[in-house]
mmCIF file of C-alpha atoms and ligand atoms in Angstrom:
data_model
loop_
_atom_site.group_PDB
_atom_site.id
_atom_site.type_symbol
_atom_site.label_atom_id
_atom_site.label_comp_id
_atom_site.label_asym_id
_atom_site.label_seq_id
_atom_site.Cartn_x
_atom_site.Cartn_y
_atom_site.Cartn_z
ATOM 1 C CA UNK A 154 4.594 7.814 -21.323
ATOM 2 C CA UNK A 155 5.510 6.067 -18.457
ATOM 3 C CA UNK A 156 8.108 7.301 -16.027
ATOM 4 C CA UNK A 157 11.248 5.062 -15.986
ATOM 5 C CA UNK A 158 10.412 4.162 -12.436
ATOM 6 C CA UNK A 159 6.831 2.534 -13.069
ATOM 7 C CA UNK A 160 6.706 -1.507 -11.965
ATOM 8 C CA UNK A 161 4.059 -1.351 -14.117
ATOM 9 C CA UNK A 162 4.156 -1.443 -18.316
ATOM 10 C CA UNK A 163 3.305 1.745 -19.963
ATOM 11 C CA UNK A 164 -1.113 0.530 -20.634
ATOM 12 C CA UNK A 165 -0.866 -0.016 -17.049
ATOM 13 C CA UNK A 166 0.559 3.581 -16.475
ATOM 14 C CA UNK A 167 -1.760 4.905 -18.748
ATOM 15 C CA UNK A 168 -4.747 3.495 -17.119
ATOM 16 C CA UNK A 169 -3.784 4.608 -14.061
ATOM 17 C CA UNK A 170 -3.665 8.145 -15.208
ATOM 18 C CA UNK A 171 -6.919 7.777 -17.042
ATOM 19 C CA UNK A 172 -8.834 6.454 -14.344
ATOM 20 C CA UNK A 173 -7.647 7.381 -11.170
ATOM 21 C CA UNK A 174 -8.672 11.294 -10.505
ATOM 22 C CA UNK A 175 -6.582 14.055 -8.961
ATOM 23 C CA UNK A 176 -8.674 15.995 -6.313
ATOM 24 C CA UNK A 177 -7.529 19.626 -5.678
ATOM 25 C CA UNK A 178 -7.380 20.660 -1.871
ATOM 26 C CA UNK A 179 -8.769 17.342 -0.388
ATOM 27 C CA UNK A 180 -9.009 16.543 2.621
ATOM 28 C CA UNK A 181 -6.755 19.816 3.337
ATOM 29 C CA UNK A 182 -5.908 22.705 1.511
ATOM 30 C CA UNK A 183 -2.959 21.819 -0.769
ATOM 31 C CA UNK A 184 -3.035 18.311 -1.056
ATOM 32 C CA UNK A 185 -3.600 16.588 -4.429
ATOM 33 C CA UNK A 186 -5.842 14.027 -3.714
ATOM 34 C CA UNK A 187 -5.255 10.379 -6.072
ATOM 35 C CA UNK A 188 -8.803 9.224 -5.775
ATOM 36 C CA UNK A 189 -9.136 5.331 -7.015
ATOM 37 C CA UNK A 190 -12.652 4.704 -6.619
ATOM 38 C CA UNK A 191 -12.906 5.103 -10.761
ATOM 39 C CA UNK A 192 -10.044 2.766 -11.475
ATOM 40 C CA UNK A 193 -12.180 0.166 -8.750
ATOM 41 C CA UNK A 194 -15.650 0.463 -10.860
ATOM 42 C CA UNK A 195 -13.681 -0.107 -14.087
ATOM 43 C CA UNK A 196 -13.627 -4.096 -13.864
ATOM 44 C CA UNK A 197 -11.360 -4.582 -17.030
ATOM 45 C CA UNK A 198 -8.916 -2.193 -15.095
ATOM 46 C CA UNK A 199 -9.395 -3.236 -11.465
ATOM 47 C CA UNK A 200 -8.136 -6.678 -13.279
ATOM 48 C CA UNK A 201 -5.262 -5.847 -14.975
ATOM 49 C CA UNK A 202 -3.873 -3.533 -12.078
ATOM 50 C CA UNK A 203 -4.582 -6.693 -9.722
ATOM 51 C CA UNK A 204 -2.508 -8.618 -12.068
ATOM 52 C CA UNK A 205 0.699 -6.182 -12.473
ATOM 53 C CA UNK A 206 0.967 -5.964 -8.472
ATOM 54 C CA UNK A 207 1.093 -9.946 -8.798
ATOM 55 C CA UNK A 208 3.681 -9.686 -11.157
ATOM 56 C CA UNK A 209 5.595 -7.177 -8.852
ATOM 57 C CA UNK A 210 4.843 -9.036 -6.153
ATOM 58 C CA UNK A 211 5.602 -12.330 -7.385
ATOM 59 C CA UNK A 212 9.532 -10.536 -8.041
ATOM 60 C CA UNK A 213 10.126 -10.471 -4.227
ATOM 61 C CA UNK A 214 10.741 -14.213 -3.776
ATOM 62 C CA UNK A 215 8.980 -16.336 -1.092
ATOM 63 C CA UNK A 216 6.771 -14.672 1.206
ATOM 64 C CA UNK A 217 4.672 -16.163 4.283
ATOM 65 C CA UNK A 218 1.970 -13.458 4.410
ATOM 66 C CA UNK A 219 0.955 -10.525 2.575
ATOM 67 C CA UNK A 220 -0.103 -7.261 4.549
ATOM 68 C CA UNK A 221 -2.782 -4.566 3.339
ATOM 69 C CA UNK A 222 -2.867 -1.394 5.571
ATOM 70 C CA UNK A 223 -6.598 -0.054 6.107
ATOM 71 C CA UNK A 224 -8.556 1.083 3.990
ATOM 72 C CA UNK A 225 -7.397 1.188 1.166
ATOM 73 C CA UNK A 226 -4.443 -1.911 1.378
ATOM 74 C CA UNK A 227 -7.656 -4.148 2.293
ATOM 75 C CA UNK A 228 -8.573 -3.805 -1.527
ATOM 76 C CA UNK A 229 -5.663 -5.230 -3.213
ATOM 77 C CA UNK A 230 -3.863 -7.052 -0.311
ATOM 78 C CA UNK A 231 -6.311 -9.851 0.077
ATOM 79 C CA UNK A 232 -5.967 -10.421 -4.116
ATOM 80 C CA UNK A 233 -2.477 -10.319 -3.994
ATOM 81 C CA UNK A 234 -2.372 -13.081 -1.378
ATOM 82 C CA UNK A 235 -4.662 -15.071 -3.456
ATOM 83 C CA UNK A 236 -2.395 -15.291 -6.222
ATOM 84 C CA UNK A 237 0.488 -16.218 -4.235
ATOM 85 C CA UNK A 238 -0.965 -19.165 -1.841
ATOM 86 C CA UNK A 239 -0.208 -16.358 1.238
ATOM 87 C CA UNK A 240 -2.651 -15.645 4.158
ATOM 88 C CA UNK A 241 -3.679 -12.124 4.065
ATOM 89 C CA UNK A 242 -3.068 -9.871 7.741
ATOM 90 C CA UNK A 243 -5.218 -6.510 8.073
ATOM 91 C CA UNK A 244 -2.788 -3.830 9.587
ATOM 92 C CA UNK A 245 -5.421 -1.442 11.438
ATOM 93 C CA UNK A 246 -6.288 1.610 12.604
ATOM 94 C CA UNK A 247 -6.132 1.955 16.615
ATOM 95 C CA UNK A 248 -8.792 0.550 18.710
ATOM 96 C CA UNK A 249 -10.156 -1.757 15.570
ATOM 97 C CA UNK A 250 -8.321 -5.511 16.234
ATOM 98 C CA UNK A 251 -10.030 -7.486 18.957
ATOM 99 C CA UNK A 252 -6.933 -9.632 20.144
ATOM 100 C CA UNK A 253 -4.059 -8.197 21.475
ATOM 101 C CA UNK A 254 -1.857 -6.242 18.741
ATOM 102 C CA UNK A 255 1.234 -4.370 18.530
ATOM 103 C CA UNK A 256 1.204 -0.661 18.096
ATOM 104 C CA UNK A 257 2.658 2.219 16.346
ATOM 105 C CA UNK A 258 2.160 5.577 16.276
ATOM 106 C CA UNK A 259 2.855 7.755 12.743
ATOM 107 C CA UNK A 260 2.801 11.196 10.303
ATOM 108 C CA UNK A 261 1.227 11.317 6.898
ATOM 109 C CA UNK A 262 0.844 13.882 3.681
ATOM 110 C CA UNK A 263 -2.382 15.085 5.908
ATOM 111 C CA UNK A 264 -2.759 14.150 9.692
ATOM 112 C CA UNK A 265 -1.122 11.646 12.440
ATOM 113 C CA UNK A 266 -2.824 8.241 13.450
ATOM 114 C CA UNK A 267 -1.794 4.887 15.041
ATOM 115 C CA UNK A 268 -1.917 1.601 13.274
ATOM 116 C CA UNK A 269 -2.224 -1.725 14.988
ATOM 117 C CA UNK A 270 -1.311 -5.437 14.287
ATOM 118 C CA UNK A 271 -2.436 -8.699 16.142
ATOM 119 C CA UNK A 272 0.471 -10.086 17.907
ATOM 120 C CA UNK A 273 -0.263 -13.740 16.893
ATOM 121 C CA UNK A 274 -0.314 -12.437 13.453
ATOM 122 C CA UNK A 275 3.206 -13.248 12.057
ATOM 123 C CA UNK A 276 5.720 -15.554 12.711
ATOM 124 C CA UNK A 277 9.466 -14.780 13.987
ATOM 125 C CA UNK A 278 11.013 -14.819 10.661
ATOM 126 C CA UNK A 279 8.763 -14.424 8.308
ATOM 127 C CA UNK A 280 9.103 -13.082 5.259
ATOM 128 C CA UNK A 281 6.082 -10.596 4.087
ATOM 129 C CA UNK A 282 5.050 -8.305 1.636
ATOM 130 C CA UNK A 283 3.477 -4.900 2.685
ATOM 131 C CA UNK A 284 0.039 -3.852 0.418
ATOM 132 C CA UNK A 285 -1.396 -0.047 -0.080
ATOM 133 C CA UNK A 286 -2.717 1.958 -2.542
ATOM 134 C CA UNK A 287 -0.395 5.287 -2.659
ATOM 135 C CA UNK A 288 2.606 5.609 -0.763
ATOM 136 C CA UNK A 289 2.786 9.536 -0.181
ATOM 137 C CA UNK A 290 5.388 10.475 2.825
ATOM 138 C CA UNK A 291 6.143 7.227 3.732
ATOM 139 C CA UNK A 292 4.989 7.473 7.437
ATOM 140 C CA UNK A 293 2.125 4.496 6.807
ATOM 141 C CA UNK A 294 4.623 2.357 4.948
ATOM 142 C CA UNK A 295 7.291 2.638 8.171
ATOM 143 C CA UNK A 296 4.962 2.115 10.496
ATOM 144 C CA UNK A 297 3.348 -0.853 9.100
ATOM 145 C CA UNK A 298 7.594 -1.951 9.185
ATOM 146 C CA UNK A 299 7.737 -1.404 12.714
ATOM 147 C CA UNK A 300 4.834 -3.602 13.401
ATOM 148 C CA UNK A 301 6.298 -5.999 11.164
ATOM 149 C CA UNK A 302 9.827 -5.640 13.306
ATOM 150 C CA UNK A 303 8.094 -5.603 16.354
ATOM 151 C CA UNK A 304 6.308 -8.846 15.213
ATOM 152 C CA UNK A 305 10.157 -10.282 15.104
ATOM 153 C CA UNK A 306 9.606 -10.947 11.162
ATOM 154 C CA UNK A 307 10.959 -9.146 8.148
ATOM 155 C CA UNK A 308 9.608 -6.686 5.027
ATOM 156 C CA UNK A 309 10.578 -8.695 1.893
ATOM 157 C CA UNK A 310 8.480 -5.874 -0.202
ATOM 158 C CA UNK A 311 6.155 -2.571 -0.288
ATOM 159 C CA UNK A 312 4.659 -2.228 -3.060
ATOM 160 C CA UNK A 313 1.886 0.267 -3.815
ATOM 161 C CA UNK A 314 -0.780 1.491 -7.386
ATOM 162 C CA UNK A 315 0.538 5.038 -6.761
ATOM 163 C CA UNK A 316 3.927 6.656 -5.540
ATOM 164 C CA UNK A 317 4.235 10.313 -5.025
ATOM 165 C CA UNK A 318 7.728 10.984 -5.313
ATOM 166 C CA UNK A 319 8.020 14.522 -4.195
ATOM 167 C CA UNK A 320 6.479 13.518 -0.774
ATOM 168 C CA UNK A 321 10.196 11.287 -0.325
ATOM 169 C CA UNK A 322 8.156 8.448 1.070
ATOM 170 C CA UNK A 323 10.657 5.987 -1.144
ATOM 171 C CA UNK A 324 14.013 7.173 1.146
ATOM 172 C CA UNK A 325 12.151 6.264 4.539
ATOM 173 C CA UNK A 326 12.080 2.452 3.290
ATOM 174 C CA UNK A 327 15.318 2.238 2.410
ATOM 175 C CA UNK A 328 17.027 -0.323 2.281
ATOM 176 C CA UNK A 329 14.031 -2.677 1.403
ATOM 177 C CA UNK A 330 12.544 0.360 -0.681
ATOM 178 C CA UNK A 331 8.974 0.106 -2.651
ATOM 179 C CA UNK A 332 7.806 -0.399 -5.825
ATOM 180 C CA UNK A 333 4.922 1.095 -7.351
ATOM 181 C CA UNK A 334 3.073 0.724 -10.895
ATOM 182 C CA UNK A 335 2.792 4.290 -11.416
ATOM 183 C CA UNK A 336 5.115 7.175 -10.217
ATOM 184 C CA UNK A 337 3.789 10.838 -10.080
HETATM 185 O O1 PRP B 168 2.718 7.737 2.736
HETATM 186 P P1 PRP B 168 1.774 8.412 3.673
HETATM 187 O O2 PRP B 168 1.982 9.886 3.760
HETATM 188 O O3 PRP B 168 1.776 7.775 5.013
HETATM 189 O O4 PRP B 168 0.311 8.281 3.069
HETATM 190 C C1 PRP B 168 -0.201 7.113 2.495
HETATM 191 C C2 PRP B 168 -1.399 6.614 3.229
HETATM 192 O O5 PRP B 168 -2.455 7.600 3.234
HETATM 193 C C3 PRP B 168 -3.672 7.008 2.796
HETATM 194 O O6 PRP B 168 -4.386 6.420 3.829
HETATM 195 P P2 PRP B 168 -5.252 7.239 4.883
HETATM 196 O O7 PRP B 168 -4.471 7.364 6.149
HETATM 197 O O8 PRP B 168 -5.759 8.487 4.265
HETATM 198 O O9 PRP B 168 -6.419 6.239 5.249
HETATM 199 P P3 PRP B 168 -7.571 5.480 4.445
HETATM 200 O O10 PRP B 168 -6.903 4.429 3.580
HETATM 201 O O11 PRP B 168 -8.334 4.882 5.556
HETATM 202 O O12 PRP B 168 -8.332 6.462 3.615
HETATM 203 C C4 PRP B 168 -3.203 5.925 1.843
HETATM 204 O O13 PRP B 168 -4.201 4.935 1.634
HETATM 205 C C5 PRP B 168 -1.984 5.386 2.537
HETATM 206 O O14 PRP B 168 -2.326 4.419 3.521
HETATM 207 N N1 ADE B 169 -2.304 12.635 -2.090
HETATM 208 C C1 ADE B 169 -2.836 11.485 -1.663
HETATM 209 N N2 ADE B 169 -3.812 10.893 -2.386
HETATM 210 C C2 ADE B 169 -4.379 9.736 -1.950
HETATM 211 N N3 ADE B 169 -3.995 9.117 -0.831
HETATM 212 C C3 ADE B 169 -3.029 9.688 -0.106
HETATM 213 N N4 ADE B 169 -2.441 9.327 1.054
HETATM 214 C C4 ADE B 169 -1.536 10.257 1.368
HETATM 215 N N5 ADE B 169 -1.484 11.219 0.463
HETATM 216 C C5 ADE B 169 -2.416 10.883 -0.479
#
């Protein structure tokens, strides 16, 4: 069954948990890693989950440019902006973007890293959606918002496959908050 906070409808939820794999102690001891490289070689799946983050994402209302954090945002972002006539922005990893970017420094489930922006990316204003594949802690999400803020534009949306509640991540994007097709 589905929990009453999925985005997603319940043979979405349930392919989720059929196809994406918990890893015991990876990277670090006492994480539960969700790995989604089974749910990506699973094309039937890889469509329908594509098409239930368009329907989340198409719930947000007008957006100027959708966002996909690296690595794993760069798989569905791009897809997502597809669908909704939106250019696509790659937020980075430090030392990565060739032009000159904002920066922002951040904590998550297992480590500490910077993420980077291009400052031509956005307009002031601008209304965009923020793309990644599991929202944990929340440190990625908020410091792909501060770029965003930074940028002078505004988070319409976060929306993620996988949400891991008891990591909080959800309270640290209040008030815009995120949505994600399968809560665990
Ligand atoms: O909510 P948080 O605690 O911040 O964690 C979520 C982030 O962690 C993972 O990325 P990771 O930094 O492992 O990088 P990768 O996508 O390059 O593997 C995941 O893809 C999210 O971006
Ligand atoms: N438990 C987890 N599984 C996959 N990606 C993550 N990013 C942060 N925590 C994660």
């Amino acid at each position: 069954m589905n929990s009453a906070t999925d985005s997603a409808p319940a043979p979405v939820s349930a392919l989720i948990d059929r196809l994406v794999r918990p890893i015991e102690d990876w990277p670090v001891p006492g994480v539960t890693f969700r790995d989604i490289t089974p749910l990506l070689a699973d094309p039937e799946a890889l469509r329908l989950v594509v098409d239930a983050l368009v329907d989340v994402a198409r719930t947000t209302g007008p957006i100027d440019a959708v966002l996909g954090i690296e690595a794993r945002g760069f798989i569905f972002a791009p897809a997502i902006a597809l669908e909704l006539n939106a250019g696509f922005v790659p937020i980075r990893k430090a030392g990565k973007l060739p032009s000159t970017s904002f920066t922002t420094s951040y904590d998550l489930e297992y480590g500490s890293a910077e993420l980077e922006m291009h400052r031509d990316a956005l307009q002031p204003g601008d209304r965009v959606l923020v793309v990644d594949d599991v929202l944990a802690t929340g440190g990625t999400m908020l410091a792909a918002a501060d770029l965003v803020q930074q940028a002078g534009a505004q988070v319409a949306g976060n929306i993620v496959l996988i949400e891991i509640q008891a990591l909080g991540g959800q309270e640290k994007l209040h008030p815009v908050g995120g949505s994600a097709l399968r809560t665990y």
